[in-house]
Amino acid sequence: MSSLSQGAPLLLAILAVGAGPLAGQAKLQNFPTRQLVGRRPQVGPAPAGLQIAPSGRGALLSWSPTAEQSVYRVYRSSDQASFAELTSAPIPSAPFPDTTAAPGGTYYYRVAAEYADGRVGMTEPVGLTIPASTARAVAVSTVPAPTRFAALPGPAPTNIAASPSPTSVRLSWPALLNVNSYRIERSVAGGQWTTPANVPAPPFTDTGLDPDATVQYRITAQYADGRAGVSDPISTRTTRPVNPANLRATVAVHVTNAQLTPTWNASSTTSGDVTIAWDPVPGAAHYELSGTGLNIPRTLSTTTFGIPDVAPGVARYQVVAYFMNAVGRRFGDAANPARLDVVVGSPPVVGFTAVSRPGSGPGIVDLSWNDGKGATGFKLFRAETETGPFAEVTNLSWAQNWVRDYSSPTRGKSYYYKLVSLFPSGPIAWTSVLRVDVGAEIAIRDLRATVGAGSVTLTWAPLADVWDFSILRGAGNQPRAWILDQYGSPLKLPAGATSYQDSGVLPHTTYRYGVCAKLNNGGGACADVDVAVP
């Protein structure tokens, strides 16, 4: 360079740098040369925000001004290889109209910022297809051409996290300062690296992938001052297709002849409207629902679907989630669909049972069941024959799983019960007939009270199957209460007891005694006797 004289013209060869077969080779045929007087160009900040928009006579370029004072030159290419300068002289600012772009042509543009100290900053190519009618234009996705000026290294993205789904990967990383954009590069199954996107900031979701595939990514931070930092590659694997969770159904049942009182009548279910719903599957393109009432599978973009007039009985349904890759091929786990059985017609109450214990006094019948299947109330009906008529015994306006028949059924007699469950939507369900033999009467017999010196002795006949006895006592008009033991608890006599002596009586007082037996099967029997102490 020392042999050059001041003001002599200099022809500059601009080298392509970076990875690839063009690294380090002179590309004068690919980029216009111009005379630079007495200085070598250095890297400077490139214009940011280059945008190409259609205009009535071609294309209109706009960009953000550089922070330092500069002038601009505009270049155009039809193949991203050979660029020609459109500006015969530097221009001071944007915008710049390209009135020579032909309708129907695809063009790529770059803008160079030239600084007073000789530095030059060049944008990446931005493409535009201008259709025959210039009323609209189509943006063209481009793969950036090799950088024309050497870029100094800058901080690279780190801590890149990948969150895969069957057909997509979400990439996230901490943002860096003074970065214009991030170039995302991808390699599938060890293949060629491609650039799916340039993004202004994290995160980025890469879509249209195949399920169960190994994918590598690297991210280049591109700085406003021309520096670039390339991350280390990371590897992830897209997941296998999954099917929906929480498959559920609601049924609106059409019921006829549902009269329940004063005597119970059978009701019949004519049909039901079934609505199937499920939780969304992230990344799923659509769902396929099949089952009862559907003559062909239904392809759905939503997560709910209604099937009208489904016949009574058990209806079966299944749902498969499908995912799409970039070329429109779909993937789904059809061998393991989400499945659901739906009972159309109100489900009958299950586990309907009854217990009647022997004892004294009116009969007692306790009825219970396992599950009301969502019922909000119940009605209990009873008849003296299996075929009825059935009369209502009690009406429960809340959901529970037991009830006691307080209508004093006769001991030693058989009764027949039905339980009807009530649902908010109007339908009813009923149990089969349940026969209950009311427990036989067991009584304490021959209870007597004998007055002694300052005491009263109670005696009674032996009674089998007794757990223990308790004694009640009331003086005068006072209510009876349990006689207590030394610990303050009701006194308990052993199972075989047949007498009890009360030594705490007062003269000239009438006492009212009760003897109660607790039976081994849970029932009970009581007997009463009054005695006057002289």
Short mmCIF file of C-alpha atoms in Angstrom, two decimals:
data_model
loop_
_atom_site.label_atom_id
_atom_site.label_comp_id
_atom_site.label_asym_id
_atom_site.label_seq_id
_atom_site.Cartn_x
_atom_site.Cartn_y
_atom_site.Cartn_z
CA MET A 1 0.00 0.00 0.00
CA SER A 2 3.00 2.34 0.41
CA SER A 3 3.45 2.55 -3.38
CA LEU A 4 0.00 4.12 -3.85
CA SER A 5 -0.06 7.81 -4.49
CA GLN A 6 -2.55 10.16 -2.87
CA GLY A 7 -5.80 10.24 -4.82
CA ALA A 8 -5.01 7.17 -6.95
CA PRO A 9 -8.03 4.91 -7.56
CA LEU A 10 -8.11 1.66 -5.59
CA LEU A 11 -10.16 -1.44 -6.63
CA LEU A 12 -11.33 -3.26 -3.48
CA ALA A 13 -12.02 -7.03 -3.43
CA ILE A 14 -14.62 -7.88 -0.81
CA LEU A 15 -14.26 -11.36 0.69
CA ALA A 16 -17.02 -13.70 1.79
CA VAL A 17 -16.32 -14.90 5.34
CA GLY A 18 -17.84 -17.44 7.69
CA ALA A 19 -18.58 -21.12 7.33
CA GLY A 20 -19.21 -22.79 4.00
CA PRO A 21 -17.49 -23.30 0.67
CA LEU A 22 -17.27 -19.54 -0.09
CA ALA A 23 -15.22 -18.70 3.01
CA GLY A 24 -12.18 -16.56 2.12
CA GLN A 25 -12.86 -16.44 -1.66
CA ALA A 26 -13.04 -13.19 -3.59
CA LYS A 27 -16.58 -12.61 -4.89
CA LEU A 28 -16.18 -9.57 -7.11
CA GLN A 29 -18.65 -11.08 -9.57
CA ASN A 30 -21.29 -11.30 -6.82
CA PHE A 31 -21.13 -7.78 -5.46
CA PRO A 32 -20.47 -4.43 -7.18
CA THR A 33 -17.10 -2.80 -6.67
CA ARG A 34 -16.52 0.88 -6.48
CA GLN A 35 -13.56 3.20 -6.02
CA LEU A 36 -12.54 4.03 -2.48
CA VAL A 37 -9.93 6.74 -2.35
CA GLY A 38 -6.92 6.09 -0.15
CA ARG A 39 -8.54 3.97 2.61
CA ARG A 40 -9.51 0.36 3.44
CA PRO A 41 -13.17 -0.18 4.57
CA GLN A 42 -13.71 -1.37 8.14
CA VAL A 43 -16.84 -2.94 9.66
CA GLY A 44 -19.46 -0.47 10.86
CA PRO A 45 -23.02 -0.74 12.23
CA ALA A 46 -25.51 -1.90 9.59
CA PRO A 47 -28.87 -0.16 9.15
CA ALA A 48 -31.57 -1.81 11.24
CA GLY A 49 -35.19 -2.66 10.46
CA LEU A 50 -34.94 -3.00 6.68
CA GLN A 51 -38.46 -3.41 5.29
CA ILE A 52 -39.69 -3.78 1.70
CA ALA A 53 -43.24 -2.80 0.79
CA PRO A 54 -45.06 -2.76 -2.56
CA SER A 55 -45.66 0.55 -4.25
CA GLY A 56 -47.64 1.55 -7.32
CA ARG A 57 -44.56 1.37 -9.51
CA GLY A 58 -42.39 -1.29 -7.87
CA ALA A 59 -41.05 -1.48 -4.30
CA LEU A 60 -40.43 0.99 -1.49
CA LEU A 61 -37.52 0.42 0.94
CA SER A 62 -37.39 1.81 4.48
CA TRP A 63 -34.98 1.38 7.38
CA SER A 64 -34.02 2.97 10.68
CA PRO A 65 -31.23 5.59 10.59
CA THR A 66 -27.91 4.60 12.11
CA ALA A 67 -26.87 6.14 15.42
CA GLU A 68 -23.85 7.77 13.80
CA GLN A 69 -24.11 10.05 10.81
CA SER A 70 -23.84 8.08 7.58
CA VAL A 71 -25.02 7.91 3.98
CA TYR A 72 -26.62 4.89 2.32
CA ARG A 73 -26.38 2.80 -0.83
CA VAL A 74 -29.03 0.33 -2.02
CA TYR A 75 -28.31 -2.94 -3.82
CA ARG A 76 -30.61 -5.42 -5.57
CA SER A 77 -30.33 -9.03 -6.73
CA SER A 78 -32.66 -11.48 -8.38
CA ASP A 79 -30.76 -14.56 -7.16
CA GLN A 80 -29.08 -13.52 -3.86
CA ALA A 81 -25.74 -14.01 -5.59
CA SER A 82 -25.06 -11.02 -7.89
CA PHE A 83 -26.06 -7.64 -6.41
CA ALA A 84 -26.21 -4.43 -8.45
CA GLU A 85 -26.21 -0.94 -6.96
CA LEU A 86 -29.44 1.01 -7.54
CA THR A 87 -28.13 4.30 -6.13
CA SER A 88 -25.83 6.19 -8.52
CA ALA A 89 -24.65 8.21 -5.51
CA PRO A 90 -25.07 7.85 -1.74
CA ILE A 91 -28.45 8.95 -0.38
CA PRO A 92 -28.81 10.73 2.99
CA SER A 93 -31.76 8.79 4.43
CA ALA A 94 -34.69 6.39 3.88
CA PRO A 95 -37.07 5.78 2.16
CA PHE A 96 -35.87 4.69 -1.26
CA PRO A 97 -38.25 3.83 -4.16
CA ASP A 98 -37.26 1.13 -6.61
CA THR A 99 -39.26 2.03 -9.72
CA THR A 100 -37.41 -0.44 -11.94
CA ALA A 101 -38.74 -3.62 -10.26
CA ALA A 102 -40.84 -5.53 -12.78
CA PRO A 103 -44.25 -6.96 -11.82
CA GLY A 104 -44.05 -10.70 -11.28
CA GLY A 105 -40.36 -10.58 -10.36
CA THR A 106 -38.69 -11.69 -7.11
CA TYR A 107 -35.99 -9.34 -5.79
CA TYR A 108 -33.59 -9.26 -2.84
CA TYR A 109 -32.36 -5.99 -1.38
CA ARG A 110 -29.47 -4.94 0.86
CA VAL A 111 -28.66 -1.51 2.24
CA ALA A 112 -25.11 -0.36 3.14
CA ALA A 113 -24.35 2.45 5.60
CA GLU A 114 -21.11 4.34 4.81
CA TYR A 115 -19.42 6.36 7.54
CA ALA A 116 -17.06 9.32 7.29
CA ASP A 117 -14.15 7.28 8.69
CA GLY A 118 -14.48 4.67 5.96
CA ARG A 119 -16.43 2.03 7.85
CA VAL A 120 -19.23 0.19 6.06
CA GLY A 121 -22.19 -1.79 7.56
CA MET A 122 -24.32 -4.02 5.33
CA THR A 123 -27.78 -5.49 6.06
CA GLU A 124 -28.79 -9.07 5.40
CA PRO A 125 -30.91 -9.60 2.24
CA VAL A 126 -34.67 -9.03 2.42
CA GLY A 127 -36.83 -10.43 -0.40
CA LEU A 128 -40.09 -9.46 -2.05
CA THR A 129 -42.14 -11.00 -4.87
CA ILE A 130 -44.08 -8.44 -6.88
CA PRO A 131 -47.08 -10.09 -8.61
CA ALA A 132 -48.44 -9.07 -11.98
CA SER A 133 -50.87 -6.76 -10.16
CA THR A 134 -48.87 -4.52 -7.86
CA ALA A 135 -51.86 -4.10 -5.57
CA ARG A 136 -50.23 -6.65 -3.25
CA ALA A 137 -46.79 -8.19 -2.81
CA VAL A 138 -45.63 -11.41 -1.22
CA ALA A 139 -42.70 -11.37 1.20
CA VAL A 140 -40.05 -13.97 0.44
CA SER A 141 -38.30 -15.89 3.18
CA THR A 142 -34.58 -15.79 2.52
CA VAL A 143 -31.57 -17.60 3.85
CA PRO A 144 -29.03 -14.88 4.63
CA ALA A 145 -26.18 -14.69 2.19
CA PRO A 146 -22.63 -14.91 3.54
CA THR A 147 -21.59 -11.76 5.40
CA ARG A 148 -19.63 -9.46 3.10
CA PHE A 149 -17.55 -7.83 5.80
CA ALA A 150 -15.66 -9.61 8.54
CA ALA A 151 -17.72 -9.69 11.77
CA LEU A 152 -16.01 -9.54 15.14
CA PRO A 153 -17.12 -12.16 17.67
CA GLY A 154 -19.72 -11.17 20.29
CA PRO A 155 -21.30 -12.87 23.32
CA ALA A 156 -23.19 -16.02 22.29
CA PRO A 157 -26.58 -17.15 23.68
CA THR A 158 -26.26 -19.53 26.64
CA ASN A 159 -28.55 -21.57 28.88
CA ILE A 160 -30.76 -22.51 25.94
CA ALA A 161 -33.75 -24.58 27.11
CA ALA A 162 -35.77 -26.81 24.76
CA SER A 163 -39.37 -27.85 25.50
CA PRO A 164 -40.48 -30.43 22.90
CA SER A 165 -43.97 -31.57 21.93
CA PRO A 166 -44.82 -34.12 19.22
CA THR A 167 -44.41 -31.66 16.30
CA SER A 168 -42.76 -28.58 17.82
CA VAL A 169 -39.90 -27.41 20.04
CA ARG A 170 -40.02 -24.22 22.12
CA LEU A 171 -36.59 -22.63 22.58
CA SER A 172 -35.92 -20.10 25.34
CA TRP A 173 -32.74 -18.36 26.45
CA PRO A 174 -31.70 -15.22 28.36
CA ALA A 175 -31.81 -12.14 26.13
CA LEU A 176 -28.54 -10.33 25.37
CA LEU A 177 -27.96 -6.57 25.19
CA ASN A 178 -27.65 -4.65 21.91
CA VAL A 179 -28.75 -7.60 19.76
CA ASN A 180 -30.58 -6.82 16.53
CA SER A 181 -31.82 -10.36 15.97
CA TYR A 182 -31.19 -14.04 16.65
CA ARG A 183 -30.68 -16.50 13.80
CA ILE A 184 -32.14 -19.94 14.60
CA GLU A 185 -30.47 -22.91 12.90
CA ARG A 186 -31.76 -26.47 12.98
CA SER A 187 -30.46 -29.93 12.09
CA VAL A 188 -32.82 -32.93 12.08
CA ALA A 189 -31.38 -36.42 12.68
CA GLY A 190 -27.84 -35.20 11.99
CA GLY A 191 -28.76 -33.69 8.61
CA GLN A 192 -27.93 -30.36 7.01
CA TRP A 193 -28.28 -27.18 9.04
CA THR A 194 -31.16 -24.94 7.93
CA THR A 195 -32.45 -21.58 9.16
CA PRO A 196 -36.15 -21.72 10.06
CA ALA A 197 -36.28 -18.16 11.38
CA ASN A 198 -34.63 -14.92 12.47
CA VAL A 199 -36.33 -13.55 15.58
CA PRO A 200 -35.91 -10.23 17.39
CA ALA A 201 -36.01 -11.74 20.89
CA PRO A 202 -36.54 -15.03 22.75
CA PRO A 203 -38.45 -17.32 22.93
CA PHE A 204 -39.01 -19.11 19.61
CA THR A 205 -41.23 -22.11 18.79
CA ASP A 206 -40.17 -24.29 15.88
CA THR A 207 -43.23 -26.04 14.41
CA GLY A 208 -44.03 -28.64 11.73
CA LEU A 209 -41.56 -31.27 12.96
CA ASP A 210 -41.98 -35.04 12.96
CA PRO A 211 -42.76 -36.78 16.29
CA ASP A 212 -40.10 -38.83 18.05
CA ALA A 213 -37.24 -37.19 16.09
CA THR A 214 -33.83 -35.97 17.27
CA VAL A 215 -33.34 -32.25 16.56
CA GLN A 216 -30.28 -30.02 17.12
CA TYR A 217 -30.34 -26.23 17.39
CA ARG A 218 -27.80 -23.43 17.48
CA ILE A 219 -28.56 -19.73 17.87
CA THR A 220 -26.51 -16.80 16.54
CA ALA A 221 -26.83 -13.42 18.25
CA GLN A 222 -26.43 -10.67 15.62
CA TYR A 223 -25.40 -7.33 17.17
CA ALA A 224 -26.10 -3.80 15.98
CA ASP A 225 -22.34 -3.07 15.63
CA GLY A 226 -21.82 -6.06 13.32
CA ARG A 227 -20.55 -8.55 15.88
CA ALA A 228 -21.99 -12.08 16.03
CA GLY A 229 -21.99 -14.83 18.67
CA VAL A 230 -22.85 -18.45 17.88
CA SER A 231 -24.09 -20.74 20.64
CA ASP A 232 -23.03 -24.31 21.22
CA PRO A 233 -25.48 -26.78 19.64
CA ILE A 234 -28.14 -28.31 21.89
CA SER A 235 -29.99 -31.55 21.20
CA THR A 236 -33.57 -32.52 22.02
CA ARG A 237 -36.14 -35.03 20.85
CA THR A 238 -39.74 -34.40 19.90
CA THR A 239 -42.21 -36.46 21.90
CA ARG A 240 -44.52 -39.21 20.75
CA PRO A 241 -48.17 -38.34 20.06
CA VAL A 242 -50.42 -38.36 23.12
CA ASN A 243 -54.20 -38.59 23.41
CA PRO A 244 -56.53 -36.37 25.44
CA ALA A 245 -56.92 -36.67 29.20
CA ASN A 246 -60.03 -36.17 31.34
CA LEU A 247 -62.47 -37.52 28.76
CA ARG A 248 -65.95 -36.82 30.17
CA ALA A 249 -69.62 -36.70 29.21
CA THR A 250 -72.89 -35.09 30.18
CA VAL A 251 -76.25 -36.68 29.31
CA ALA A 252 -79.61 -34.95 28.92
CA VAL A 253 -82.15 -37.78 29.11
CA HIS A 254 -85.66 -37.70 27.64
CA VAL A 255 -88.02 -39.43 30.16
CA THR A 256 -91.72 -40.34 29.87
CA ASN A 257 -94.29 -41.51 32.46
CA ALA A 258 -92.28 -40.33 35.45
CA GLN A 259 -95.09 -40.04 38.02
CA LEU A 260 -93.84 -40.98 41.50
CA THR A 261 -96.62 -40.20 44.00
CA PRO A 262 -98.97 -41.10 45.58
CA THR A 263 -98.08 -44.53 44.20
CA TRP A 264 -94.91 -45.33 42.33
CA ASN A 265 -95.14 -45.93 38.57
CA ALA A 266 -92.44 -47.16 36.24
CA SER A 267 -90.77 -44.56 34.08
CA SER A 268 -89.04 -45.14 30.76
CA THR A 269 -86.08 -43.47 29.04
CA THR A 270 -86.63 -42.85 25.34
CA SER A 271 -83.17 -41.42 24.41
CA GLY A 272 -80.42 -39.10 25.58
CA ASP A 273 -78.36 -36.21 24.19
CA VAL A 274 -74.69 -36.96 24.95
CA THR A 275 -72.02 -34.22 25.03
CA ILE A 276 -68.41 -35.43 25.02
CA ALA A 277 -65.57 -33.15 26.19
CA TRP A 278 -61.84 -33.51 26.91
CA ASP A 279 -58.82 -31.43 27.89
CA PRO A 280 -56.88 -29.81 25.00
CA VAL A 281 -53.63 -31.49 23.93
CA PRO A 282 -50.86 -28.90 23.34
CA GLY A 283 -49.80 -28.83 19.70
CA ALA A 284 -52.62 -31.05 18.40
CA ALA A 285 -53.91 -30.01 14.96
CA HIS A 286 -57.28 -31.77 15.35
CA TYR A 287 -59.08 -34.63 17.07
CA GLU A 288 -61.01 -37.66 15.81
CA LEU A 289 -64.10 -38.77 17.77
CA SER A 290 -65.91 -42.05 17.12
CA GLY A 291 -68.47 -44.12 18.98
CA THR A 292 -72.17 -44.77 19.61
CA GLY A 293 -74.49 -42.59 17.55
CA LEU A 294 -71.76 -41.60 15.05
CA ASN A 295 -71.91 -43.47 11.76
CA ILE A 296 -68.45 -42.18 10.78
CA PRO A 297 -65.61 -40.72 12.88
CA ARG A 298 -65.79 -36.94 13.29
CA THR A 299 -62.72 -34.77 12.72
CA LEU A 300 -62.85 -31.84 15.16
CA SER A 301 -60.78 -28.74 15.88
CA THR A 302 -62.62 -28.19 19.19
CA THR A 303 -62.59 -30.23 22.42
CA THR A 304 -66.34 -30.78 22.77
CA PHE A 305 -69.01 -32.39 20.61
CA GLY A 306 -72.69 -33.27 21.05
CA ILE A 307 -74.41 -36.43 19.83
CA PRO A 308 -78.24 -36.19 19.87
CA ASP A 309 -80.80 -38.94 20.48
CA VAL A 310 -78.49 -41.72 21.66
CA ALA A 311 -80.42 -44.89 22.50
CA PRO A 312 -80.66 -45.98 26.18
CA GLY A 313 -77.90 -48.23 27.43
CA VAL A 314 -74.11 -48.01 27.57
CA ALA A 315 -72.63 -45.77 24.86
CA ARG A 316 -68.89 -46.10 24.14
CA TYR A 317 -66.63 -43.36 22.74
CA GLN A 318 -62.97 -42.85 21.88
CA VAL A 319 -60.86 -39.82 20.94
CA VAL A 320 -57.48 -39.62 19.15
CA ALA A 321 -55.37 -36.45 18.94
CA TYR A 322 -53.54 -35.87 15.64
CA PHE A 323 -50.46 -33.71 14.97
CA MET A 324 -49.28 -32.30 11.61
CA ASN A 325 -45.75 -31.81 10.31
CA ALA A 326 -44.60 -29.17 7.83
CA VAL A 327 -45.60 -31.18 4.74
CA GLY A 328 -49.12 -32.01 5.99
CA ARG A 329 -48.51 -35.56 7.20
CA ARG A 330 -50.49 -36.37 10.33
CA PHE A 331 -49.40 -38.42 13.35
CA GLY A 332 -51.54 -39.92 16.13
CA ASP A 333 -51.60 -42.82 18.58
CA ALA A 334 -54.72 -44.51 17.19
CA ALA A 335 -53.80 -47.79 18.89
CA ASN A 336 -54.34 -46.29 22.36
CA PRO A 337 -57.25 -43.83 22.11
CA ALA A 338 -58.82 -42.09 25.09
CA ARG A 339 -61.93 -44.15 25.93
CA LEU A 340 -65.15 -43.43 27.82
CA ASP A 341 -68.32 -45.44 28.57
CA VAL A 342 -71.48 -43.38 29.09
CA VAL A 343 -74.75 -44.65 30.59
CA VAL A 344 -77.69 -43.16 28.69
CA GLY A 345 -80.77 -43.22 30.91
CA SER A 346 -80.24 -42.39 34.54
CA PRO A 347 -77.96 -44.94 36.18
CA PRO A 348 -79.64 -47.15 38.77
CA VAL A 349 -78.60 -46.89 42.38
CA VAL A 350 -76.20 -49.71 43.20
CA GLY A 351 -75.66 -51.73 46.37
CA PHE A 352 -79.22 -51.24 47.72
CA THR A 353 -79.42 -53.25 50.99
CA ALA A 354 -81.44 -53.24 54.22
CA VAL A 355 -81.02 -54.36 57.84
CA SER A 356 -83.81 -54.95 60.37
CA ARG A 357 -82.85 -55.87 63.91
CA PRO A 358 -84.98 -57.78 66.41
CA GLY A 359 -86.11 -55.90 69.49
CA SER A 360 -89.10 -54.56 71.31
CA GLY A 361 -91.59 -51.99 70.07
CA PRO A 362 -92.22 -51.05 66.42
CA GLY A 363 -89.95 -52.55 63.79
CA ILE A 364 -86.93 -50.64 62.53
CA VAL A 365 -85.52 -50.97 58.97
CA ASP A 366 -82.24 -49.25 57.96
CA LEU A 367 -81.63 -49.04 54.19
CA SER A 368 -78.35 -48.07 52.51
CA TRP A 369 -76.71 -47.94 49.05
CA ASN A 370 -73.26 -47.38 47.63
CA ASP A 371 -73.61 -44.52 45.18
CA GLY A 372 -76.33 -42.20 43.94
CA LYS A 373 -74.47 -41.49 40.64
CA GLY A 374 -74.89 -37.75 41.00
CA ALA A 375 -78.47 -37.76 42.31
CA THR A 376 -79.55 -34.73 44.34
CA GLY A 377 -82.42 -36.43 46.18
CA PHE A 378 -84.21 -39.74 46.78
CA LYS A 379 -87.69 -41.13 47.40
CA LEU A 380 -88.30 -44.37 49.32
CA PHE A 381 -91.34 -46.52 48.48
CA ARG A 382 -92.72 -49.56 50.35
CA ALA A 383 -95.29 -52.25 49.59
CA GLU A 384 -96.59 -55.34 51.37
CA THR A 385 -96.35 -57.46 48.21
CA GLU A 386 -93.64 -57.67 45.58
CA THR A 387 -95.91 -56.31 42.86
CA GLY A 388 -97.21 -53.36 44.89
CA PRO A 389 -98.82 -50.97 45.03
CA PHE A 390 -95.85 -49.02 46.34
CA ALA A 391 -96.52 -46.02 48.59
CA GLU A 392 -94.02 -43.29 49.37
CA VAL A 393 -92.42 -43.67 52.80
CA THR A 394 -90.03 -40.71 52.82
CA ASN A 395 -88.69 -38.00 50.53
CA LEU A 396 -85.02 -36.99 50.88
CA SER A 397 -84.28 -33.64 49.26
CA TRP A 398 -80.52 -34.04 49.63
CA ALA A 399 -77.94 -36.56 48.52
CA GLN A 400 -77.02 -39.25 51.04
CA ASN A 401 -76.51 -43.01 51.04
CA TRP A 402 -78.79 -44.26 53.84
CA VAL A 403 -82.30 -43.82 55.26
CA ARG A 404 -84.38 -45.30 58.13
CA ASP A 405 -87.98 -46.35 57.69
CA TYR A 406 -89.79 -44.63 60.57
CA SER A 407 -93.26 -45.74 59.50
CA SER A 408 -93.47 -48.48 62.19
CA PRO A 409 -93.35 -51.66 60.12
CA THR A 410 -94.78 -54.67 61.94
CA ARG A 411 -92.22 -57.01 63.45
CA GLY A 412 -92.01 -60.50 61.97
CA LYS A 413 -93.54 -59.34 58.67
CA SER A 414 -91.97 -58.99 55.19
CA TYR A 415 -91.97 -55.72 53.27
CA TYR A 416 -90.80 -54.72 49.78
CA TYR A 417 -88.83 -51.53 49.08
CA LYS A 418 -87.82 -49.48 46.04
CA LEU A 419 -85.49 -46.47 46.06
CA VAL A 420 -85.86 -43.78 43.40
CA SER A 421 -83.00 -41.31 42.72
CA LEU A 422 -83.78 -37.81 41.41
CA PHE A 423 -81.52 -35.81 39.08
CA PRO A 424 -81.37 -32.04 38.35
CA SER A 425 -82.08 -32.52 34.65
CA GLY A 426 -85.40 -34.24 35.39
CA PRO A 427 -84.79 -37.99 34.80
CA ILE A 428 -85.18 -40.57 37.55
CA ALA A 429 -83.64 -43.96 38.30
CA TRP A 430 -84.94 -46.76 40.44
CA THR A 431 -83.72 -49.91 42.11
CA SER A 432 -85.07 -53.41 41.79
CA VAL A 433 -87.49 -54.60 44.49
CA LEU A 434 -85.77 -55.35 47.82
CA ARG A 435 -87.43 -57.71 50.28
CA VAL A 436 -86.91 -57.07 54.00
CA ASP A 437 -88.03 -59.35 56.85
CA VAL A 438 -88.63 -57.08 59.81
CA GLY A 439 -86.88 -58.38 62.92
CA ALA A 440 -88.95 -60.39 65.34
CA GLU A 441 -89.95 -58.88 68.63
CA ILE A 442 -87.69 -59.63 71.59
CA ALA A 443 -88.93 -58.52 74.99
CA ILE A 444 -87.78 -58.56 78.61
CA ARG A 445 -90.42 -60.68 80.32
CA ASP A 446 -91.61 -61.17 83.91
CA LEU A 447 -90.08 -57.92 85.19
CA ARG A 448 -90.95 -57.51 88.91
CA ALA A 449 -90.01 -55.05 91.66
CA THR A 450 -89.80 -56.18 95.33
CA VAL A 451 -89.51 -53.63 98.16
CA GLY A 452 -87.15 -54.49 101.00
CA ALA A 453 -85.66 -52.59 103.93
CA GLY A 454 -84.42 -49.40 102.27
CA SER A 455 -84.10 -51.10 98.90
CA VAL A 456 -85.90 -52.26 95.76
CA THR A 457 -84.96 -55.50 93.99
CA LEU A 458 -85.73 -55.91 90.28
CA THR A 459 -85.97 -59.40 88.75
CA TRP A 460 -86.72 -60.61 85.21
CA ALA A 461 -86.68 -63.78 83.14
CA PRO A 462 -83.41 -64.86 81.44
CA LEU A 463 -82.87 -63.42 77.95
CA ALA A 464 -80.61 -64.89 75.23
CA ASP A 465 -78.21 -63.08 72.84
CA VAL A 466 -77.73 -60.13 75.20
CA TRP A 467 -74.57 -58.00 75.26
CA ASP A 468 -75.39 -56.20 78.53
CA PHE A 469 -78.19 -54.61 80.62
CA SER A 470 -78.71 -51.03 81.80
CA ILE A 471 -81.11 -49.68 84.47
CA LEU A 472 -83.18 -46.48 84.35
CA ARG A 473 -84.79 -44.92 87.44
CA GLY A 474 -87.08 -41.96 88.08
CA ALA A 475 -88.44 -40.78 91.48
CA GLY A 476 -91.90 -39.24 91.67
CA ASN A 477 -92.57 -36.99 88.70
CA GLN A 478 -88.89 -36.72 87.77
CA PRO A 479 -87.89 -38.14 84.38
CA ARG A 480 -86.06 -41.42 84.37
CA ALA A 481 -82.27 -41.40 84.03
CA TRP A 482 -79.57 -44.03 83.83
CA ILE A 483 -78.28 -45.34 87.14
CA LEU A 484 -74.57 -44.55 87.14
CA ASP A 485 -71.59 -46.57 88.28
CA GLN A 486 -68.74 -45.35 90.48
CA TYR A 487 -67.06 -43.71 87.47
CA GLY A 488 -70.09 -41.63 86.51
CA SER A 489 -70.99 -43.80 83.49
CA PRO A 490 -74.26 -45.69 82.95
CA LEU A 491 -74.21 -48.86 85.03
CA LYS A 492 -73.76 -52.02 82.93
CA LEU A 493 -74.91 -55.47 84.09
CA PRO A 494 -73.44 -58.61 82.49
CA ALA A 495 -75.25 -60.56 79.76
CA GLY A 496 -76.55 -63.30 82.07
CA ALA A 497 -77.98 -60.95 84.73
CA THR A 498 -81.60 -61.50 85.90
CA SER A 499 -81.78 -59.11 88.88
CA TYR A 500 -80.61 -55.78 90.30
CA GLN A 501 -80.89 -54.37 93.86
CA ASP A 502 -81.29 -50.61 94.20
CA SER A 503 -80.21 -49.58 97.73
CA GLY A 504 -80.57 -45.84 97.31
CA VAL A 505 -84.34 -45.48 97.70
CA LEU A 506 -86.27 -43.18 100.04
CA PRO A 507 -89.41 -44.04 102.00
CA HIS A 508 -92.79 -42.73 100.91
CA THR A 509 -91.59 -42.38 97.32
CA THR A 510 -92.82 -43.92 94.11
CA TYR A 511 -90.08 -45.11 91.71
CA ARG A 512 -90.37 -45.86 88.00
CA TYR A 513 -87.79 -48.36 86.71
CA GLY A 514 -86.76 -49.45 83.24
CA VAL A 515 -84.55 -52.42 82.32
CA CYS A 516 -82.98 -52.30 78.85
CA ALA A 517 -81.08 -55.09 77.11
CA LYS A 518 -78.54 -54.40 74.35
CA LEU A 519 -78.60 -57.38 71.95
CA ASN A 520 -75.58 -58.90 70.28
CA ASN A 521 -76.93 -58.11 66.79
CA GLY A 522 -77.32 -54.41 67.60
CA GLY A 523 -81.02 -54.43 68.51
CA GLY A 524 -82.49 -53.72 71.89
CA ALA A 525 -85.41 -54.40 74.19
CA CYS A 526 -86.75 -52.55 77.25
CA ALA A 527 -89.37 -53.19 79.93
CA ASP A 528 -90.86 -50.86 82.59
CA VAL A 529 -92.13 -51.32 86.16
CA ASP A 530 -93.33 -48.89 88.86
CA VAL A 531 -93.06 -49.47 92.63
CA ALA A 532 -94.07 -47.48 95.75
CA VAL A 533 -91.69 -47.56 98.71
CA PRO A 534 -93.71 -47.32 102.03
#
